[in-house]
GROMACS .gro file of N, CA and C in nm:
model
  462
    1MET      N    1  -5.010  -3.126   1.125
    1MET     CA    2  -5.109  -3.020   1.114
    1MET      C    3  -5.139  -2.963   1.253
    2ALA      N    4  -5.156  -2.835   1.262
    2ALA     CA    5  -5.185  -2.768   1.388
    2ALA      C    6  -5.332  -2.785   1.424
    3ASP      N    7  -5.360  -2.808   1.553
    3ASP     CA    8  -5.498  -2.812   1.603
    3ASP      C    9  -5.539  -2.668   1.628
    4ARG      N   10  -5.623  -2.615   1.542
    4ARG     CA   11  -5.658  -2.473   1.550
    4ARG      C   12  -5.790  -2.450   1.622
    5ALA      N   13  -5.789  -2.347   1.705
    5ALA     CA   14  -5.907  -2.301   1.777
    5ALA      C   15  -5.890  -2.151   1.799
    6PRO      N   16  -5.998  -2.079   1.828
    6PRO     CA   17  -5.982  -1.936   1.855
    6PRO      C   18  -5.892  -1.910   1.977
    7VAL      N   19  -5.793  -1.823   1.959
    7VAL     CA   20  -5.699  -1.787   2.065
    7VAL      C   21  -5.701  -1.636   2.078
    8ASP      N   22  -5.718  -1.586   2.199
    8ASP     CA   23  -5.718  -1.441   2.222
    8ASP      C   24  -5.575  -1.388   2.205
    9VAL      N   25  -5.554  -1.309   2.102
    9VAL     CA   26  -5.420  -1.261   2.068
    9VAL      C   27  -5.362  -1.172   2.177
   10ASN      N   28  -5.442  -1.083   2.232
   10ASN     CA   29  -5.392  -0.994   2.337
   10ASN      C   30  -5.342  -1.072   2.457
   11ASP      N   31  -5.419  -1.174   2.497
   11ASP     CA   32  -5.376  -1.255   2.612
   11ASP      C   33  -5.241  -1.321   2.584
   12VAL      N   34  -5.225  -1.376   2.464
   12VAL     CA   35  -5.100  -1.444   2.429
   12VAL      C   36  -4.983  -1.345   2.429
   13LEU      N   37  -5.004  -1.225   2.375
   13LEU     CA   38  -4.895  -1.126   2.373
   13LEU      C   39  -4.856  -1.083   2.513
   14ILE      N   40  -4.954  -1.057   2.597
   14ILE     CA   41  -4.926  -1.014   2.734
   14ILE      C   42  -4.854  -1.124   2.810
   15GLU      N   43  -4.900  -1.249   2.797
   15GLU     CA   44  -4.835  -1.362   2.863
   15GLU      C   45  -4.690  -1.377   2.814
   16THR      N   46  -4.669  -1.362   2.685
   16THR     CA   47  -4.535  -1.376   2.629
   16THR      C   48  -4.443  -1.268   2.684
   17ALA      N   49  -4.490  -1.144   2.684
   17ALA     CA   50  -4.408  -1.035   2.737
   17ALA      C   51  -4.373  -1.059   2.884
   18GLU      N   52  -4.468  -1.105   2.961
   18GLU     CA   53  -4.441  -1.132   3.102
   18GLU      C   54  -4.335  -1.239   3.119
   19ARG      N   55  -4.342  -1.345   3.036
   19ARG     CA   56  -4.242  -1.452   3.045
   19ARG      C   57  -4.101  -1.403   3.014
   20TRP      N   58  -4.089  -1.301   2.930
   20TRP     CA   59  -3.957  -1.256   2.883
   20TRP      C   60  -3.906  -1.132   2.953
   21ARG      N   61  -3.983  -1.072   3.042
   21ARG     CA   62  -3.939  -0.949   3.109
   21ARG      C   63  -3.814  -0.971   3.192
   22THR      N   64  -3.803  -1.081   3.262
   22THR     CA   65  -3.685  -1.107   3.346
   22THR      C   66  -3.561  -1.125   3.260
   23ALA      N   67  -3.571  -1.204   3.154
   23ALA     CA   68  -3.457  -1.225   3.065
   23ALA      C   69  -3.417  -1.092   3.001
   24GLY      N   70  -3.515  -1.011   2.963
   24GLY     CA   71  -3.485  -0.880   2.906
   24GLY      C   72  -3.414  -0.790   3.007
   25ALA      N   73  -3.464  -0.792   3.130
   25ALA     CA   74  -3.405  -0.706   3.234
   25ALA      C   75  -3.259  -0.743   3.260
   26ARG      N   76  -3.226  -0.872   3.251
   26ARG     CA   77  -3.086  -0.913   3.270
   26ARG      C   78  -2.996  -0.851   3.166
   27LYS      N   79  -3.051  -0.824   3.046
   27LYS     CA   80  -2.973  -0.761   2.938
   27LYS      C   81  -2.998  -0.611   2.931
   28HIS      N   82  -3.076  -0.558   3.025
   28HIS     CA   83  -3.114  -0.416   3.026
   28HIS      C   84  -3.195  -0.383   2.902
   29VAL      N   85  -3.285  -0.474   2.867
   29VAL     CA   86  -3.376  -0.458   2.753
   29VAL      C   87  -3.519  -0.466   2.807
   30VAL      N   88  -3.601  -0.371   2.771
   30VAL     CA   89  -3.740  -0.368   2.813
   30VAL      C   90  -3.825  -0.440   2.709
   31VAL      N   91  -3.913  -0.528   2.755
   31VAL     CA   92  -4.006  -0.598   2.665
   31VAL      C   93  -4.141  -0.529   2.678
   32THR      N   94  -4.192  -0.476   2.566
   32THR     CA   95  -4.317  -0.401   2.566
   32THR      C   96  -4.422  -0.471   2.481
   33VAL      N   97  -4.548  -0.435   2.507
   33VAL     CA   98  -4.660  -0.491   2.432
   33VAL      C   99  -4.751  -0.378   2.388
   34GLU      N  100  -4.788  -0.381   2.263
   34GLU     CA  101  -4.892  -0.293   2.210
   34GLU      C  102  -5.004  -0.386   2.166
   35ALA      N  103  -5.098  -0.407   2.257
   35ALA     CA  104  -5.202  -0.506   2.233
   35ALA      C  105  -5.337  -0.439   2.217
   36ALA      N  106  -5.361  -0.389   2.099
   36ALA     CA  107  -5.492  -0.335   2.068
   36ALA      C  108  -5.590  -0.452   2.064
   37ASP      N  109  -5.716  -0.424   2.073
   37ASP     CA  110  -5.815  -0.532   2.073
   37ASP      C  111  -5.829  -0.588   1.932
   38VAL      N  112  -5.746  -0.685   1.901
   38VAL     CA  113  -5.750  -0.746   1.767
   38VAL      C  114  -5.835  -0.872   1.765
   39GLY      N  115  -5.880  -0.917   1.881
   39GLY     CA  116  -5.966  -1.033   1.886
   39GLY      C  117  -5.888  -1.162   1.886
   40THR      N  118  -5.936  -1.256   1.805
   40THR     CA  119  -5.881  -1.391   1.809
   40THR      C  120  -5.813  -1.429   1.678
   41ALA      N  121  -5.721  -1.521   1.692
   41ALA     CA  122  -5.659  -1.585   1.576
   41ALA      C  123  -5.699  -1.731   1.581
   42LEU      N  124  -5.704  -1.794   1.467
   42LEU     CA  125  -5.734  -1.936   1.459
   42LEU      C  126  -5.601  -2.010   1.464
   43ALA      N  127  -5.565  -2.060   1.584
   43ALA     CA  128  -5.430  -2.114   1.604
   43ALA      C  129  -5.429  -2.220   1.712
   44ASP      N  130  -5.322  -2.297   1.712
   44ASP     CA  131  -5.290  -2.385   1.823
   44ASP      C  132  -5.218  -2.297   1.924
   45GLY      N  133  -5.278  -2.274   2.039
   45GLY     CA  134  -5.223  -2.180   2.137
   45GLY      C  135  -5.081  -2.213   2.179
   46ALA      N  136  -5.053  -2.340   2.202
   46ALA     CA  137  -4.917  -2.379   2.246
   46ALA      C  138  -4.816  -2.352   2.136
   47LEU      N  139  -4.851  -2.382   2.012
   47LEU     CA  140  -4.758  -2.358   1.901
   47LEU      C  141  -4.740  -2.208   1.875
   48LEU      N  142  -4.848  -2.132   1.889
   48LEU     CA  143  -4.836  -1.986   1.872
   48LEU      C  144  -4.742  -1.929   1.978
   49ARG      N  145  -4.754  -1.977   2.099
   49ARG     CA  146  -4.663  -1.932   2.206
   49ARG      C  147  -4.519  -1.972   2.175
   50GLN      N  148  -4.499  -2.090   2.118
   50GLN     CA  149  -4.364  -2.134   2.082
   50GLN      C  150  -4.303  -2.040   1.978
   51VAL      N  151  -4.381  -2.002   1.878
   51VAL     CA  152  -4.331  -1.909   1.777
   51VAL      C  153  -4.292  -1.776   1.843
   52LEU      N  154  -4.380  -1.722   1.924
   52LEU     CA  155  -4.352  -1.594   1.987
   52LEU      C  156  -4.233  -1.603   2.082
   53ASP      N  157  -4.221  -1.714   2.154
   53ASP     CA  158  -4.104  -1.731   2.241
   53ASP      C  159  -3.975  -1.735   2.159
   54ASN      N  160  -3.976  -1.805   2.046
   54ASN     CA  161  -3.857  -1.808   1.960
   54ASN      C  162  -3.822  -1.668   1.911
   55LEU      N  163  -3.922  -1.593   1.867
   55LEU     CA  164  -3.897  -1.458   1.813
   55LEU      C  165  -3.849  -1.362   1.922
   56VAL      N  166  -3.912  -1.369   2.040
   56VAL     CA  167  -3.871  -1.278   2.148
   56VAL      C  168  -3.733  -1.317   2.200
   57ASP      N  169  -3.705  -1.446   2.208
   57ASP     CA  170  -3.572  -1.490   2.250
   57ASP      C  171  -3.465  -1.430   2.157
   58ASN      N  172  -3.486  -1.442   2.026
   58ASN     CA  173  -3.391  -1.384   1.930
   58ASN      C  174  -3.380  -1.233   1.949
   59ALA      N  175  -3.495  -1.168   1.963
   59ALA     CA  176  -3.495  -1.021   1.974
   59ALA      C  177  -3.421  -0.975   2.099
   60VAL      N  178  -3.446  -1.040   2.212
   60VAL     CA  179  -3.379  -1.001   2.336
   60VAL      C  180  -3.229  -1.025   2.323
   61ARG      N  181  -3.191  -1.136   2.262
   61ARG     CA  182  -3.048  -1.167   2.245
   61ARG      C  183  -2.978  -1.063   2.158
   62HIS      N  184  -3.046  -1.011   2.057
   62HIS     CA  185  -2.983  -0.921   1.961
   62HIS      C  186  -3.006  -0.773   1.989
   63ALA      N  187  -3.090  -0.743   2.087
   63ALA     CA  188  -3.118  -0.603   2.120
   63ALA      C  189  -3.002  -0.547   2.203
   64PRO      N  190  -2.960  -0.426   2.175
   64PRO     CA  191  -2.853  -0.367   2.256
   64PRO      C  192  -2.905  -0.326   2.394
   65PRO      N  193  -2.819  -0.328   2.495
   65PRO     CA  194  -2.860  -0.283   2.628
   65PRO      C  195  -2.919  -0.142   2.621
   66GLY      N  196  -3.023  -0.120   2.699
   66GLY     CA  197  -3.087   0.010   2.702
   66GLY      C  198  -3.193   0.029   2.596
   67SER      N  199  -3.223  -0.076   2.521
   67SER     CA  200  -3.324  -0.065   2.415
   67SER      C  201  -3.448  -0.144   2.452
   68ALA      N  202  -3.537  -0.160   2.356
   68ALA     CA  203  -3.663  -0.231   2.381
   68ALA      C  204  -3.687  -0.337   2.275
   69VAL      N  205  -3.762  -0.437   2.315
   69VAL     CA  206  -3.818  -0.537   2.224
   69VAL      C  207  -3.968  -0.518   2.233
   70GLY      N  208  -4.031  -0.500   2.118
   70GLY     CA  209  -4.174  -0.473   2.117
   70GLY      C  210  -4.254  -0.582   2.050
   71LEU      N  211  -4.367  -0.616   2.110
   71LEU     CA  212  -4.465  -0.706   2.051
   71LEU      C  213  -4.586  -0.621   2.016
   72ARG      N  214  -4.635  -0.637   1.894
   72ARG     CA  215  -4.749  -0.557   1.850
   72ARG      C  216  -4.838  -0.642   1.762
   73ALA      N  217  -4.968  -0.630   1.782
   73ALA     CA  218  -5.063  -0.702   1.699
   73ALA      C  219  -5.162  -0.604   1.636
   74ARG      N  220  -5.209  -0.642   1.518
   74ARG     CA  221  -5.312  -0.562   1.450
   74ARG      C  222  -5.390  -0.653   1.357
   75THR      N  223  -5.511  -0.610   1.327
   75THR     CA  224  -5.591  -0.689   1.233
   75THR      C  225  -5.534  -0.669   1.093
   76ALA      N  226  -5.544  -0.772   1.015
   76ALA     CA  227  -5.495  -0.772   0.877
   76ALA      C  228  -5.601  -0.842   0.793
   77PRO      N  229  -5.593  -0.830   0.662
   77PRO     CA  230  -5.691  -0.900   0.579
   77PRO      C  231  -5.697  -1.049   0.614
   78ARG      N  232  -5.813  -1.094   0.652
   78ARG     CA  233  -5.842  -1.235   0.684
   78ARG      C  234  -5.760  -1.292   0.799
   79GLY      N  235  -5.700  -1.205   0.881
   79GLY     CA  236  -5.621  -1.258   0.989
   79GLY      C  237  -5.567  -1.153   1.083
   80VAL      N  238  -5.461  -1.190   1.153
   80VAL     CA  239  -5.395  -1.105   1.251
   80VAL      C  240  -5.246  -1.104   1.221
   81GLU      N  241  -5.186  -0.986   1.226
   81GLU     CA  242  -5.041  -0.972   1.214
   81GLU      C  243  -4.983  -0.944   1.352
   82ILE      N  244  -4.876  -1.015   1.384
   82ILE     CA  245  -4.805  -0.993   1.509
   82ILE      C  246  -4.660  -0.962   1.474
   83ASP      N  247  -4.613  -0.847   1.516
   83ASP     CA  248  -4.474  -0.808   1.494
   83ASP      C  249  -4.394  -0.824   1.623
   84VAL      N  250  -4.273  -0.874   1.608
   84VAL     CA  251  -4.176  -0.875   1.717
   84VAL      C  252  -4.056  -0.797   1.664
   85ALA      N  253  -4.026  -0.686   1.730
   85ALA     CA  254  -3.923  -0.594   1.681
   85ALA      C  255  -3.818  -0.569   1.788
   86ASP      N  256  -3.692  -0.566   1.743
   86ASP     CA  257  -3.585  -0.524   1.833
   86ASP      C  258  -3.519  -0.400   1.775
   87GLN      N  259  -3.430  -0.339   1.852
   87GLN     CA  260  -3.361  -0.218   1.809
   87GLN      C  261  -3.213  -0.245   1.785
   88GLY      N  262  -3.185  -0.369   1.742
   88GLY     CA  263  -3.048  -0.407   1.712
   88GLY      C  264  -3.007  -0.362   1.573
   89ASP      N  265  -2.909  -0.431   1.517
   89ASP     CA  266  -2.854  -0.394   1.387
   89ASP      C  267  -2.936  -0.442   1.269
   90GLY      N  268  -3.037  -0.525   1.292
   90GLY     CA  269  -3.113  -0.580   1.181
   90GLY      C  270  -3.034  -0.690   1.113
   91VAL      N  271  -3.086  -0.737   1.002
   91VAL     CA  272  -3.023  -0.845   0.926
   91VAL      C  273  -2.981  -0.789   0.790
   92PRO      N  274  -2.855  -0.804   0.753
   92PRO     CA  275  -2.811  -0.754   0.622
   92PRO      C  276  -2.893  -0.817   0.508
   93PRO      N  277  -2.920  -0.740   0.404
   93PRO     CA  278  -3.002  -0.789   0.294
   93PRO      C  279  -2.956  -0.923   0.234
   94GLU      N  280  -2.825  -0.944   0.228
   94GLU     CA  281  -2.776  -1.067   0.165
   94GLU      C  282  -2.803  -1.192   0.249
   95LEU      N  283  -2.832  -1.174   0.378
   95LEU     CA  284  -2.859  -1.288   0.465
   95LEU      C  285  -3.009  -1.318   0.480
   96ARG      N  286  -3.093  -1.224   0.444
   96ARG     CA  287  -3.238  -1.240   0.465
   96ARG      C  288  -3.297  -1.362   0.395
   97PRO      N  289  -3.254  -1.398   0.273
   97PRO     CA  290  -3.313  -1.517   0.211
   97PRO      C  291  -3.282  -1.647   0.286
   98LEU      N  292  -3.185  -1.645   0.375
   98LEU     CA  293  -3.143  -1.765   0.448
   98LEU      C  294  -3.206  -1.777   0.586
   99LEU      N  295  -3.275  -1.674   0.632
   99LEU     CA  296  -3.321  -1.667   0.770
   99LEU      C  297  -3.403  -1.787   0.816
  100PHE      N  298  -3.486  -1.842   0.730
  100PHE     CA  299  -3.579  -1.946   0.772
  100PHE      C  300  -3.532  -2.087   0.734
  101GLN      N  301  -3.405  -2.097   0.697
  101GLN     CA  302  -3.346  -2.228   0.669
  101GLN      C  303  -3.294  -2.289   0.798
  102ARG      N  304  -3.308  -2.421   0.810
  102ARG     CA  305  -3.260  -2.489   0.929
  102ARG      C  306  -3.108  -2.470   0.944
  103PHE      N  307  -3.066  -2.450   1.065
  103PHE     CA  308  -2.926  -2.437   1.108
  103PHE      C  309  -2.858  -2.309   1.062
  104PHE      N  310  -2.932  -2.218   0.999
  104PHE     CA  311  -2.872  -2.089   0.963
  104PHE      C  312  -2.867  -2.001   1.087
  105ARG      N  313  -2.752  -1.942   1.111
  105ARG     CA  314  -2.735  -1.850   1.223
  105ARG      C  315  -2.681  -1.719   1.172
  106ALA      N  316  -2.760  -1.613   1.188
  106ALA     CA  317  -2.716  -1.480   1.146
  106ALA      C  318  -2.644  -1.409   1.259
  107ALA      N  319  -2.619  -1.477   1.369
  107ALA     CA  320  -2.559  -1.412   1.487
  107ALA      C  321  -2.432  -1.334   1.455
  108PRO      N  322  -2.338  -1.384   1.374
  108PRO     CA  323  -2.219  -1.304   1.348
  108PRO      C  324  -2.252  -1.169   1.283
  109ALA      N  325  -2.357  -1.164   1.205
  109ALA     CA  326  -2.394  -1.040   1.138
  109ALA      C  327  -2.470  -0.946   1.231
  110ARG      N  328  -2.535  -1.004   1.334
  110ARG     CA  329  -2.621  -0.923   1.418
  110ARG      C  330  -2.561  -0.887   1.552
  111THR      N  331  -2.455  -0.955   1.595
  111THR     CA  332  -2.399  -0.925   1.726
  111THR      C  333  -2.250  -0.901   1.716
  112PRO      N  334  -2.199  -0.804   1.788
  112PRO     CA  335  -2.055  -0.777   1.782
  112PRO      C  336  -1.974  -0.899   1.823
  113GLY      N  337  -1.873  -0.930   1.748
  113GLY     CA  338  -1.787  -1.042   1.780
  113GLY      C  339  -1.846  -1.177   1.753
  114GLY      N  340  -1.965  -1.183   1.691
  114GLY     CA  341  -2.026  -1.310   1.657
  114GLY      C  342  -2.090  -1.382   1.775
  115ARG      N  343  -2.109  -1.314   1.888
  115ARG     CA  344  -2.173  -1.380   2.003
  115ARG      C  345  -2.321  -1.395   1.974
  116GLY      N  346  -2.385  -1.487   2.039
  116GLY     CA  347  -2.530  -1.497   2.024
  116GLY      C  348  -2.583  -1.632   2.064
  117GLY      N  349  -2.529  -1.740   2.012
  117GLY     CA  350  -2.575  -1.872   2.049
  117GLY      C  351  -2.693  -1.917   1.967
  118GLY      N  352  -2.746  -2.031   2.006
  118GLY     CA  353  -2.858  -2.089   1.934
  118GLY      C  354  -2.810  -2.189   1.831
  119ALA      N  355  -2.900  -2.279   1.797
  119ALA     CA  356  -2.866  -2.386   1.703
  119ALA      C  357  -2.905  -2.352   1.560
  120GLY      N  358  -2.974  -2.240   1.541
  120GLY     CA  359  -3.017  -2.205   1.407
  120GLY      C  360  -3.145  -2.276   1.366
  121LEU      N  361  -3.225  -2.318   1.463
  121LEU     CA  362  -3.350  -2.386   1.433
  121LEU      C  363  -3.474  -2.305   1.466
  122GLY      N  364  -3.463  -2.206   1.554
  122GLY     CA  365  -3.580  -2.133   1.601
  122GLY      C  366  -3.663  -2.070   1.491
  123LEU      N  367  -3.599  -2.000   1.398
  123LEU     CA  368  -3.675  -1.936   1.291
  123LEU      C  369  -3.731  -2.039   1.193
  124ALA      N  370  -3.657  -2.144   1.165
  124ALA     CA  371  -3.706  -2.248   1.073
  124ALA      C  372  -3.828  -2.319   1.133
  125VAL      N  373  -3.820  -2.352   1.261
  125VAL     CA  374  -3.934  -2.416   1.329
  125VAL      C  375  -4.052  -2.319   1.333
  126SER      N  376  -4.027  -2.194   1.365
  126SER     CA  377  -4.134  -2.094   1.372
  126SER      C  378  -4.202  -2.076   1.238
  127TRP      N  379  -4.122  -2.072   1.130
  127TRP     CA  380  -4.178  -2.059   0.996
  127TRP      C  381  -4.265  -2.180   0.963
  128SER      N  382  -4.219  -2.298   0.999
  128SER     CA  383  -4.296  -2.421   0.973
  128SER      C  384  -4.428  -2.420   1.051
  129ILE      N  385  -4.424  -2.373   1.175
  129ILE     CA  386  -4.547  -2.364   1.255
  129ILE      C  387  -4.644  -2.265   1.191
  130ALA      N  388  -4.594  -2.151   1.148
  130ALA     CA  389  -4.680  -2.052   1.081
  130ALA      C  390  -4.745  -2.113   0.958
  131ARG      N  391  -4.668  -2.183   0.878
  131ARG     CA  392  -4.722  -2.245   0.755
  131ARG      C  393  -4.824  -2.354   0.788
  132ALA      N  394  -4.801  -2.429   0.896
  132ALA     CA  395  -4.895  -2.534   0.937
  132ALA      C  396  -5.030  -2.474   0.978
  133HIS      N  397  -5.029  -2.348   1.017
  133HIS     CA  398  -5.152  -2.278   1.052
  133HIS      C  399  -5.219  -2.213   0.930
  134GLY      N  400  -5.158  -2.226   0.813
  134GLY     CA  401  -5.208  -2.154   0.697
  134GLY      C  402  -5.164  -2.009   0.699
  135GLY      N  403  -5.062  -1.979   0.779
  135GLY     CA  404  -5.013  -1.843   0.793
  135GLY      C  405  -4.876  -1.825   0.732
  136ASP      N  406  -4.805  -1.724   0.779
  136ASP     CA  407  -4.673  -1.694   0.725
  136ASP      C  408  -4.589  -1.624   0.832
  137LEU      N  409  -4.458  -1.636   0.818
  137LEU     CA  410  -4.363  -1.564   0.901
  137LEU      C  411  -4.261  -1.502   0.807
  138SER      N  412  -4.236  -1.373   0.826
  138SER     CA  413  -4.144  -1.304   0.736
  138SER      C  414  -4.061  -1.202   0.812
  139TYR      N  415  -3.950  -1.164   0.747
  139TYR     CA  416  -3.867  -1.055   0.796
  139TYR      C  417  -3.915  -0.929   0.725
  140VAL      N  418  -3.934  -0.822   0.802
  140VAL     CA  419  -3.981  -0.696   0.746
  140VAL      C  420  -3.865  -0.599   0.743
  141ASP      N  421  -3.838  -0.543   0.629
  141ASP     CA  422  -3.732  -0.444   0.615
  141ASP      C  423  -3.780  -0.314   0.680
  142ALA      N  424  -3.724  -0.283   0.796
  142ALA     CA  425  -3.764  -0.164   0.870
  142ALA      C  426  -3.640  -0.098   0.927
  143PRO      N  427  -3.638   0.034   0.932
  143PRO     CA  428  -3.521   0.102   0.991
  143PRO      C  429  -3.517   0.082   1.142
  144GLY      N  430  -3.397   0.078   1.196
  144GLY     CA  431  -3.382   0.077   1.340
  144GLY      C  432  -3.392  -0.058   1.408
  145GLY      N  433  -3.364  -0.167   1.338
  145GLY     CA  434  -3.365  -0.297   1.402
  145GLY      C  435  -3.425  -0.404   1.314
  146ALA      N  436  -3.454  -0.517   1.374
  146ALA     CA  437  -3.515  -0.630   1.303
  146ALA      C  438  -3.662  -0.640   1.342
  147VAL      N  439  -3.746  -0.669   1.244
  147VAL     CA  440  -3.888  -0.692   1.268
  147VAL      C  441  -3.925  -0.822   1.201
  148PHE      N  442  -3.981  -0.913   1.280
  148PHE     CA  443  -4.035  -1.038   1.226
  148PHE      C  444  -4.186  -1.031   1.239
  149ARG      N  445  -4.255  -1.063   1.129
  149ARG     CA  446  -4.401  -1.052   1.124
  149ARG      C  447  -4.463  -1.189   1.105
  150LEU      N  448  -4.550  -1.224   1.198
  150LEU     CA  449  -4.627  -1.347   1.193
  150LEU      C  450  -4.768  -1.312   1.149
  151TRP      N  451  -4.818  -1.380   1.047
  151TRP     CA  452  -4.956  -1.365   1.006
  151TRP      C  453  -5.026  -1.497   1.027
  152VAL      N  454  -5.138  -1.492   1.100
  152VAL     CA  455  -5.219  -1.613   1.121
  152VAL      C  456  -5.364  -1.580   1.088
  153PRO      N  457  -5.436  -1.679   1.035
  153PRO     CA  458  -5.578  -1.655   1.000
  153PRO      C  459  -5.661  -1.624   1.124
  154ALA      N  460  -5.763  -1.542   1.103
  154ALA     CA  461  -5.857  -1.510   1.212
  154ALA      C  462  -5.971  -1.611   1.210
   0.00000   0.00000   0.00000
């Protein structure tokens, strides 16, 4: 079970973006933040950062050079939604039901030539952390890339 306490969402998003700017720059990908004043989420701060790091790592890896990875938060019913979006190819519909299974790697579908790396645990661990918070992690069908949405209680 996650040890939950109020966590300032804007601070976490800004810190996450700062941690990933160098890795993004190496790939010629800009990491941006849209941090409106959404207040706090009821979360374990370290685990929330782990989820965001997993999502941003995936997004930076799959974003094409010259594009952006965006972090955005907004208030939602009884909680906060945090989106991590890239401008890559997205995930084909037939693979989406498998995204949060352990050891599943969609890299061949998302990167030319099947490059990408990873053990296929990041999304499964992130989903488990979201659920331990009473929240959820999902893939959002959106044009122009992949969007992963984390919902955590406020």
